[in-house]
Structure formats: structure tokens, C-alpha cells
């Protein structure tokens, strides 16, 4: 098979590399996207854009990414919850039973 694009990158001391810009554009990769590697028996490695699994929640993923970036940018803003707040939360949810495996009702869908 003839190559339509070739590129090189260098491994760092921690075995990390940057995906070259022309490869990122060809695969339409953005920050935080995942890549998939397929290693063939002849030693070739095929790099593709990873497809999200059906269990991935894109909104939750974006929110968690936002939290991670915010914590990294402002580590001093992270604070432990005080005892009063923990007790208030425990009071508000006491007696509520949750079955995480139960199906949602039509109203909750």
C-alpha cells in the first residue's frame, strides 16, 4: 500500500511524543482526543483516531476535563469540605436508597 502521508516524531526520555501537525490535521485530532494503535505482524503501526465507546458520555468527559484543567491551573482553590457541610449532605440523603443497576423510569429518561 502506498503512503499518502509520512511524518516523524521523537520520543522523549519519558517515551512520549508529539503527533505531528500534518497527522493531526489528517486524522482531525483535537486536544484530549484519543488515538488507537494497531501493530501488524510485519512491525507496521497504524495510528487512527479512537472511536468513543458507547459507554463514554461526551458531556461528562468535557466536564471532567474542565475540572482537571481548572485544578491544574488553580490548585490553591481546592479545599476540603468542612464537617458541617458533610453532615448536612448526609442528613439530606439519609434514608434514600439508590439502585444503580435499576432501569430509569420513562420520566427520568
PDB file of N, CA, C and O in Angstrom, residues 15-70:
ATOM      1  N   UNK A  15       9.303   8.494  27.039  1.00  0.00           N
ATOM      2  CA  UNK A  15       8.655   7.733  25.968  1.00  0.00           C
ATOM      3  C   UNK A  15       7.387   8.397  25.453  1.00  0.00           C
ATOM      4  O   UNK A  15       6.459   7.745  24.998  1.00  0.00           O
ATOM      5  N   UNK A  16       7.335   9.715  25.502  1.00  0.00           N
ATOM      6  CA  UNK A  16       6.205  10.451  24.962  1.00  0.00           C
ATOM      7  C   UNK A  16       6.619  11.081  23.650  1.00  0.00           C
ATOM      8  O   UNK A  16       7.802  11.294  23.389  1.00  0.00           O
ATOM      9  N   UNK A  17       5.623  11.389  22.829  1.00  0.00           N
ATOM     10  CA  UNK A  17       5.907  12.027  21.553  1.00  0.00           C
ATOM     11  C   UNK A  17       4.776  12.985  21.218  1.00  0.00           C
ATOM     12  O   UNK A  17       3.684  12.889  21.776  1.00  0.00           O
ATOM     13  N   UNK A  18       5.027  13.903  20.320  1.00  0.00           N
ATOM     14  CA  UNK A  18       4.004  14.810  19.813  1.00  0.00           C
ATOM     15  C   UNK A  18       3.569  14.297  18.457  1.00  0.00           C
ATOM     16  O   UNK A  18       4.400  13.970  17.608  1.00  0.00           O
ATOM     17  N   UNK A  19       2.261  14.227  18.250  1.00  0.00           N
ATOM     18  CA  UNK A  19       1.743  13.833  16.943  1.00  0.00           C
ATOM     19  C   UNK A  19       1.951  15.021  16.016  1.00  0.00           C
ATOM     20  O   UNK A  19       1.485  16.130  16.307  1.00  0.00           O
ATOM     21  N   UNK A  20       2.680  14.828  14.919  1.00  0.00           N
ATOM     22  CA  UNK A  20       2.967  15.944  14.014  1.00  0.00           C
ATOM     23  C   UNK A  20       1.688  16.623  13.510  1.00  0.00           C
ATOM     24  O   UNK A  20       0.645  15.990  13.359  1.00  0.00           O
ATOM     25  N   UNK A  21       1.805  17.927  13.248  1.00  0.00           N
ATOM     26  CA  UNK A  21       0.640  18.719  12.863  1.00  0.00           C
ATOM     27  C   UNK A  21      -0.073  18.160  11.634  1.00  0.00           C
ATOM     28  O   UNK A  21      -1.309  18.087  11.612  1.00  0.00           O
ATOM     29  N   UNK A  22       0.683  17.745  10.608  1.00  0.00           N
ATOM     30  CA  UNK A  22       0.019  17.240   9.402  1.00  0.00           C
ATOM     31  C   UNK A  22      -0.751  15.945   9.683  1.00  0.00           C
ATOM     32  O   UNK A  22      -1.786  15.687   9.086  1.00  0.00           O
ATOM     33  N   UNK A  23      -0.285  15.140  10.630  1.00  0.00           N
ATOM     34  CA  UNK A  23      -1.006  13.917  11.010  1.00  0.00           C
ATOM     35  C   UNK A  23      -2.260  14.285  11.808  1.00  0.00           C
ATOM     36  O   UNK A  23      -3.337  13.730  11.581  1.00  0.00           O
ATOM     37  N   UNK A  24      -2.131  15.235  12.723  1.00  0.00           N
ATOM     38  CA  UNK A  24      -3.296  15.696  13.496  1.00  0.00           C
ATOM     39  C   UNK A  24      -4.386  16.223  12.562  1.00  0.00           C
ATOM     40  O   UNK A  24      -5.573  15.926  12.742  1.00  0.00           O
ATOM     41  N   UNK A  25      -3.972  17.000  11.570  1.00  0.00           N
ATOM     42  CA  UNK A  25      -4.965  17.530  10.622  1.00  0.00           C
ATOM     43  C   UNK A  25      -5.603  16.410   9.810  1.00  0.00           C
ATOM     44  O   UNK A  25      -6.816  16.391   9.624  1.00  0.00           O
ATOM     45  N   UNK A  26      -4.791  15.465   9.345  1.00  0.00           N
ATOM     46  CA  UNK A  26      -5.324  14.370   8.524  1.00  0.00           C
ATOM     47  C   UNK A  26      -6.319  13.514   9.308  1.00  0.00           C
ATOM     48  O   UNK A  26      -7.324  13.058   8.757  1.00  0.00           O
ATOM     49  N   UNK A  27      -6.050  13.311  10.595  1.00  0.00           N
ATOM     50  CA  UNK A  27      -6.937  12.489  11.430  1.00  0.00           C
ATOM     51  C   UNK A  27      -7.991  13.324  12.155  1.00  0.00           C
ATOM     52  O   UNK A  27      -8.801  12.787  12.904  1.00  0.00           O
ATOM     53  N   UNK A  28      -7.968  14.636  11.941  1.00  0.00           N
ATOM     54  CA  UNK A  28      -8.892  15.568  12.602  1.00  0.00           C
ATOM     55  C   UNK A  28      -8.849  15.407  14.121  1.00  0.00           C
ATOM     56  O   UNK A  28      -9.874  15.277  14.788  1.00  0.00           O
ATOM     57  N   UNK A  29      -7.638  15.394  14.656  1.00  0.00           N
ATOM     58  CA  UNK A  29      -7.435  15.244  16.094  1.00  0.00           C
ATOM     59  C   UNK A  29      -7.415  16.604  16.771  1.00  0.00           C
ATOM     60  O   UNK A  29      -6.862  17.562  16.235  1.00  0.00           O
ATOM     61  N   UNK A  30      -8.017  16.660  17.938  1.00  0.00           N
ATOM     62  CA  UNK A  30      -8.005  17.854  18.768  1.00  0.00           C
ATOM     63  C   UNK A  30      -7.398  17.502  20.109  1.00  0.00           C
ATOM     64  O   UNK A  30      -7.200  16.326  20.429  1.00  0.00           O
ATOM     65  N   UNK A  31      -7.141  18.527  20.918  1.00  0.00           N
ATOM     66  CA  UNK A  31      -6.619  18.282  22.257  1.00  0.00           C
ATOM     67  C   UNK A  31      -7.550  17.342  22.998  1.00  0.00           C
ATOM     68  O   UNK A  31      -8.759  17.428  22.882  1.00  0.00           O
ATOM     69  N   UNK A  32      -6.960  16.432  23.763  1.00  0.00           N
ATOM     70  CA  UNK A  32      -7.655  15.456  24.608  1.00  0.00           C
ATOM     71  C   UNK A  32      -8.298  14.312  23.815  1.00  0.00           C
ATOM     72  O   UNK A  32      -8.877  13.424  24.403  1.00  0.00           O
ATOM     73  N   UNK A  33      -8.236  14.324  22.475  1.00  0.00           N
ATOM     74  CA  UNK A  33      -8.741  13.185  21.705  1.00  0.00           C
ATOM     75  C   UNK A  33      -7.858  11.983  21.979  1.00  0.00           C
ATOM     76  O   UNK A  33      -6.691  12.114  22.354  1.00  0.00           O
ATOM     77  N   UNK A  34      -8.400  10.816  21.769  1.00  0.00           N
ATOM     78  CA  UNK A  34      -7.637   9.588  21.954  1.00  0.00           C
ATOM     79  C   UNK A  34      -7.239   9.038  20.597  1.00  0.00           C
ATOM     80  O   UNK A  34      -7.938   9.224  19.604  1.00  0.00           O
ATOM     81  N   UNK A  35      -6.092   8.374  20.583  1.00  0.00           N
ATOM     82  CA  UNK A  35      -5.636   7.711  19.358  1.00  0.00           C
ATOM     83  C   UNK A  35      -5.570   6.207  19.616  1.00  0.00           C
ATOM     84  O   UNK A  35      -5.417   5.754  20.750  1.00  0.00           O
ATOM     85  N   UNK A  36      -5.696   5.462  18.544  1.00  0.00           N
ATOM     86  CA  UNK A  36      -5.680   3.996  18.617  1.00  0.00           C
ATOM     87  C   UNK A  36      -4.503   3.488  17.796  1.00  0.00           C
ATOM     88  O   UNK A  36      -4.264   3.963  16.681  1.00  0.00           O
ATOM     89  N   UNK A  37      -3.753   2.550  18.360  1.00  0.00           N
ATOM     90  CA  UNK A  37      -2.607   1.960  17.670  1.00  0.00           C
ATOM     91  C   UNK A  37      -2.936   0.521  17.290  1.00  0.00           C
ATOM     92  O   UNK A  37      -3.411  -0.244  18.124  1.00  0.00           O
ATOM     93  N   UNK A  38      -2.658   0.174  16.055  1.00  0.00           N
ATOM     94  CA  UNK A  38      -2.756  -1.209  15.596  1.00  0.00           C
ATOM     95  C   UNK A  38      -1.355  -1.624  15.155  1.00  0.00           C
ATOM     96  O   UNK A  38      -0.758  -0.976  14.285  1.00  0.00           O
ATOM     97  N   UNK A  39      -0.826  -2.669  15.784  1.00  0.00           N
ATOM     98  CA  UNK A  39       0.507  -3.151  15.431  1.00  0.00           C
ATOM     99  C   UNK A  39       0.341  -4.412  14.599  1.00  0.00           C
ATOM    100  O   UNK A  39      -0.249  -5.393  15.055  1.00  0.00           O
ATOM    101  N   UNK A  40       0.853  -4.371  13.386  1.00  0.00           N
ATOM    102  CA  UNK A  40       0.726  -5.505  12.458  1.00  0.00           C
ATOM    103  C   UNK A  40       1.909  -6.445  12.626  1.00  0.00           C
ATOM    104  O   UNK A  40       2.951  -6.073  13.165  1.00  0.00           O
ATOM    105  N   UNK A  41       1.739  -7.654  12.149  1.00  0.00           N
ATOM    106  CA  UNK A  41       2.768  -8.685  12.333  1.00  0.00           C
ATOM    107  C   UNK A  41       4.099  -8.323  11.667  1.00  0.00           C
ATOM    108  O   UNK A  41       5.145  -8.784  12.096  1.00  0.00           O
ATOM    109  N   UNK A  42       4.067  -7.483  10.638  1.00  0.00           N
ATOM    110  CA  UNK A  42       5.312  -7.091   9.961  1.00  0.00           C
ATOM    111  C   UNK A  42       5.998  -5.903  10.632  1.00  0.00           C
ATOM    112  O   UNK A  42       6.970  -5.370  10.123  1.00  0.00           O
ATOM    113  N   UNK A  43       5.460  -5.456  11.785  1.00  0.00           N
ATOM    114  CA  UNK A  43       6.069  -4.352  12.515  1.00  0.00           C
ATOM    115  C   UNK A  43       5.480  -2.987  12.207  1.00  0.00           C
ATOM    116  O   UNK A  43       5.820  -1.998  12.855  1.00  0.00           O
ATOM    117  N   UNK A  44       4.604  -2.925  11.220  1.00  0.00           N
ATOM    118  CA  UNK A  44       3.960  -1.651  10.914  1.00  0.00           C
ATOM    119  C   UNK A  44       3.002  -1.272  12.042  1.00  0.00           C
ATOM    120  O   UNK A  44       2.376  -2.138  12.658  1.00  0.00           O
ATOM    121  N   UNK A  45       2.924   0.011  12.305  1.00  0.00           N
ATOM    122  CA  UNK A  45       1.989   0.535  13.297  1.00  0.00           C
ATOM    123  C   UNK A  45       1.040   1.483  12.586  1.00  0.00           C
ATOM    124  O   UNK A  45       1.466   2.389  11.876  1.00  0.00           O
ATOM    125  N   UNK A  46      -0.243   1.256  12.782  1.00  0.00           N
ATOM    126  CA  UNK A  46      -1.264   2.113  12.189  1.00  0.00           C
ATOM    127  C   UNK A  46      -1.872   2.946  13.309  1.00  0.00           C
ATOM    128  O   UNK A  46      -2.345   2.407  14.309  1.00  0.00           O
ATOM    129  N   UNK A  47      -1.833   4.262  13.134  1.00  0.00           N
ATOM    130  CA  UNK A  47      -2.370   5.190  14.110  1.00  0.00           C
ATOM    131  C   UNK A  47      -3.680   5.740  13.559  1.00  0.00           C
ATOM    132  O   UNK A  47      -3.704   6.289  12.458  1.00  0.00           O
ATOM    133  N   UNK A  48      -4.770   5.576  14.305  1.00  0.00           N
ATOM    134  CA  UNK A  48      -6.066   6.094  13.885  1.00  0.00           C
ATOM    135  C   UNK A  48      -6.696   6.868  15.028  1.00  0.00           C
ATOM    136  O   UNK A  48      -6.292   6.728  16.185  1.00  0.00           O
ATOM    137  N   UNK A  49      -7.669   7.661  14.689  1.00  0.00           N
ATOM    138  CA  UNK A  49      -8.438   8.364  15.714  1.00  0.00           C
ATOM    139  C   UNK A  49      -9.311   7.338  16.423  1.00  0.00           C
ATOM    140  O   UNK A  49     -10.026   6.575  15.785  1.00  0.00           O
ATOM    141  N   UNK A  50      -9.244   7.294  17.752  1.00  0.00           N
ATOM    142  CA  UNK A  50     -10.033   6.328  18.514  1.00  0.00           C
ATOM    143  C   UNK A  50     -11.497   6.737  18.480  1.00  0.00           C
ATOM    144  O   UNK A  50     -11.834   7.916  18.576  1.00  0.00           O
ATOM    145  N   UNK A  51     -12.352   5.757  18.319  1.00  0.00           N
ATOM    146  CA  UNK A  51     -13.790   5.995  18.345  1.00  0.00           C
ATOM    147  C   UNK A  51     -14.274   5.888  19.780  1.00  0.00           C
ATOM    148  O   UNK A  51     -13.912   4.950  20.482  1.00  0.00           O
ATOM    149  N   UNK A  52     -15.100   6.836  20.223  1.00  0.00           N
ATOM    150  CA  UNK A  52     -15.592   6.744  21.599  1.00  0.00           C
ATOM    151  C   UNK A  52     -16.442   5.495  21.778  1.00  0.00           C
ATOM    152  O   UNK A  52     -17.152   5.097  20.862  1.00  0.00           O
ATOM    153  N   UNK A  53     -16.323   4.886  22.953  1.00  0.00           N
ATOM    154  CA  UNK A  53     -17.139   3.706  23.210  1.00  0.00           C
ATOM    155  C   UNK A  53     -18.552   4.149  23.525  1.00  0.00           C
ATOM    156  O   UNK A  53     -18.797   5.305  23.873  1.00  0.00           O
ATOM    157  N   UNK A  54     -19.496   3.248  23.419  1.00  0.00           N
ATOM    158  CA  UNK A  54     -20.891   3.602  23.674  1.00  0.00           C
ATOM    159  C   UNK A  54     -21.119   3.978  25.135  1.00  0.00           C
ATOM    160  O   UNK A  54     -22.099   4.611  25.471  1.00  0.00           O
ATOM    161  N   UNK A  55     -20.178   3.608  26.018  1.00  0.00           N
ATOM    162  CA  UNK A  55     -20.319   3.953  27.431  1.00  0.00           C
ATOM    163  C   UNK A  55     -19.772   5.336  27.755  1.00  0.00           C
ATOM    164  O   UNK A  55     -19.973   5.835  28.853  1.00  0.00           O
ATOM    165  N   UNK A  56     -19.049   5.946  26.806  1.00  0.00           N
ATOM    166  CA  UNK A  56     -18.491   7.271  27.046  1.00  0.00           C
ATOM    167  C   UNK A  56     -19.607   8.306  27.000  1.00  0.00           C
ATOM    168  O   UNK A  56     -20.464   8.284  26.124  1.00  0.00           O
ATOM    169  N   UNK A  57     -19.586   9.203  27.942  1.00  0.00           N
ATOM    170  CA  UNK A  57     -20.543  10.312  27.987  1.00  0.00           C
ATOM    171  C   UNK A  57     -19.782  11.570  27.615  1.00  0.00           C
ATOM    172  O   UNK A  57     -18.947  12.046  28.386  1.00  0.00           O
ATOM    173  N   UNK A  58     -20.022  12.144  26.420  1.00  0.00           N
ATOM    174  CA  UNK A  58     -19.221  13.285  25.989  1.00  0.00           C
ATOM    175  C   UNK A  58     -19.370  14.494  26.899  1.00  0.00           C
ATOM    176  O   UNK A  58     -18.419  15.240  27.114  1.00  0.00           O
ATOM    177  N   UNK A  59     -20.546  14.709  27.463  1.00  0.00           N
ATOM    178  CA  UNK A  59     -20.741  15.854  28.347  1.00  0.00           C
ATOM    179  C   UNK A  59     -19.963  15.657  29.642  1.00  0.00           C
ATOM    180  O   UNK A  59     -19.273  16.558  30.117  1.00  0.00           O
ATOM    181  N   UNK A  60     -20.051  14.446  30.196  1.00  0.00           N
ATOM    182  CA  UNK A  60     -19.313  14.155  31.420  1.00  0.00           C
ATOM    183  C   UNK A  60     -17.807  14.259  31.165  1.00  0.00           C
ATOM    184  O   UNK A  60     -17.075  14.820  31.968  1.00  0.00           O
ATOM    185  N   UNK A  61     -17.365  13.750  30.027  1.00  0.00           N
ATOM    186  CA  UNK A  61     -15.952  13.832  29.677  1.00  0.00           C
ATOM    187  C   UNK A  61     -15.474  15.273  29.577  1.00  0.00           C
ATOM    188  O   UNK A  61     -14.389  15.611  30.063  1.00  0.00           O
ATOM    189  N   UNK A  62     -16.282  16.131  28.959  1.00  0.00           N
ATOM    190  CA  UNK A  62     -15.906  17.543  28.855  1.00  0.00           C
ATOM    191  C   UNK A  62     -15.879  18.194  30.231  1.00  0.00           C
ATOM    192  O   UNK A  62     -14.995  18.998  30.535  1.00  0.00           O
ATOM    193  N   UNK A  63     -16.850  17.866  31.076  1.00  0.00           N
ATOM    194  CA  UNK A  63     -16.895  18.434  32.422  1.00  0.00           C
ATOM    195  C   UNK A  63     -15.684  17.992  33.240  1.00  0.00           C
ATOM    196  O   UNK A  63     -15.043  18.799  33.909  1.00  0.00           O
ATOM    197  N   UNK A  64     -15.353  16.697  33.175  1.00  0.00           N
ATOM    198  CA  UNK A  64     -14.197  16.200  33.915  1.00  0.00           C
ATOM    199  C   UNK A  64     -12.903  16.822  33.388  1.00  0.00           C
ATOM    200  O   UNK A  64     -11.993  17.125  34.157  1.00  0.00           O
ATOM    201  N   UNK A  65     -12.832  17.028  32.087  1.00  0.00           N
ATOM    202  CA  UNK A  65     -11.674  17.706  31.504  1.00  0.00           C
ATOM    203  C   UNK A  65     -11.564  19.134  32.006  1.00  0.00           C
ATOM    204  O   UNK A  65     -10.476  19.615  32.329  1.00  0.00           O
ATOM    205  N   UNK A  66     -12.714  19.825  32.069  1.00  0.00           N
ATOM    206  CA  UNK A  66     -12.737  21.183  32.604  1.00  0.00           C
ATOM    207  C   UNK A  66     -12.236  21.199  34.043  1.00  0.00           C
ATOM    208  O   UNK A  66     -11.415  22.030  34.418  1.00  0.00           O
ATOM    209  N   UNK A  67     -12.738  20.261  34.875  1.00  0.00           N
ATOM    210  CA  UNK A  67     -12.298  20.193  36.265  1.00  0.00           C
ATOM    211  C   UNK A  67     -10.796  19.954  36.365  1.00  0.00           C
ATOM    212  O   UNK A  67     -10.105  20.602  37.148  1.00  0.00           O
ATOM    213  N   UNK A  68     -10.291  19.032  35.562  1.00  0.00           N
ATOM    214  CA  UNK A  68      -8.863  18.710  35.606  1.00  0.00           C
ATOM    215  C   UNK A  68      -8.018  19.932  35.232  1.00  0.00           C
ATOM    216  O   UNK A  68      -7.018  20.226  35.886  1.00  0.00           O
ATOM    217  N   UNK A  69      -8.435  20.644  34.188  1.00  0.00           N
ATOM    218  CA  UNK A  69      -7.686  21.839  33.774  1.00  0.00           C
ATOM    219  C   UNK A  69      -7.764  22.925  34.845  1.00  0.00           C
ATOM    220  O   UNK A  69      -6.780  23.596  35.128  1.00  0.00           O
ATOM    221  N   UNK A  70      -8.946  23.104  35.439  1.00  0.00           N
ATOM    222  CA  UNK A  70      -9.111  24.134  36.459  1.00  0.00           C
ATOM    223  C   UNK A  70      -8.278  23.824  37.703  1.00  0.00           C
ATOM    224  O   UNK A  70      -7.639  24.711  38.261  1.00  0.00           O
TER     225      UNK A  70
END
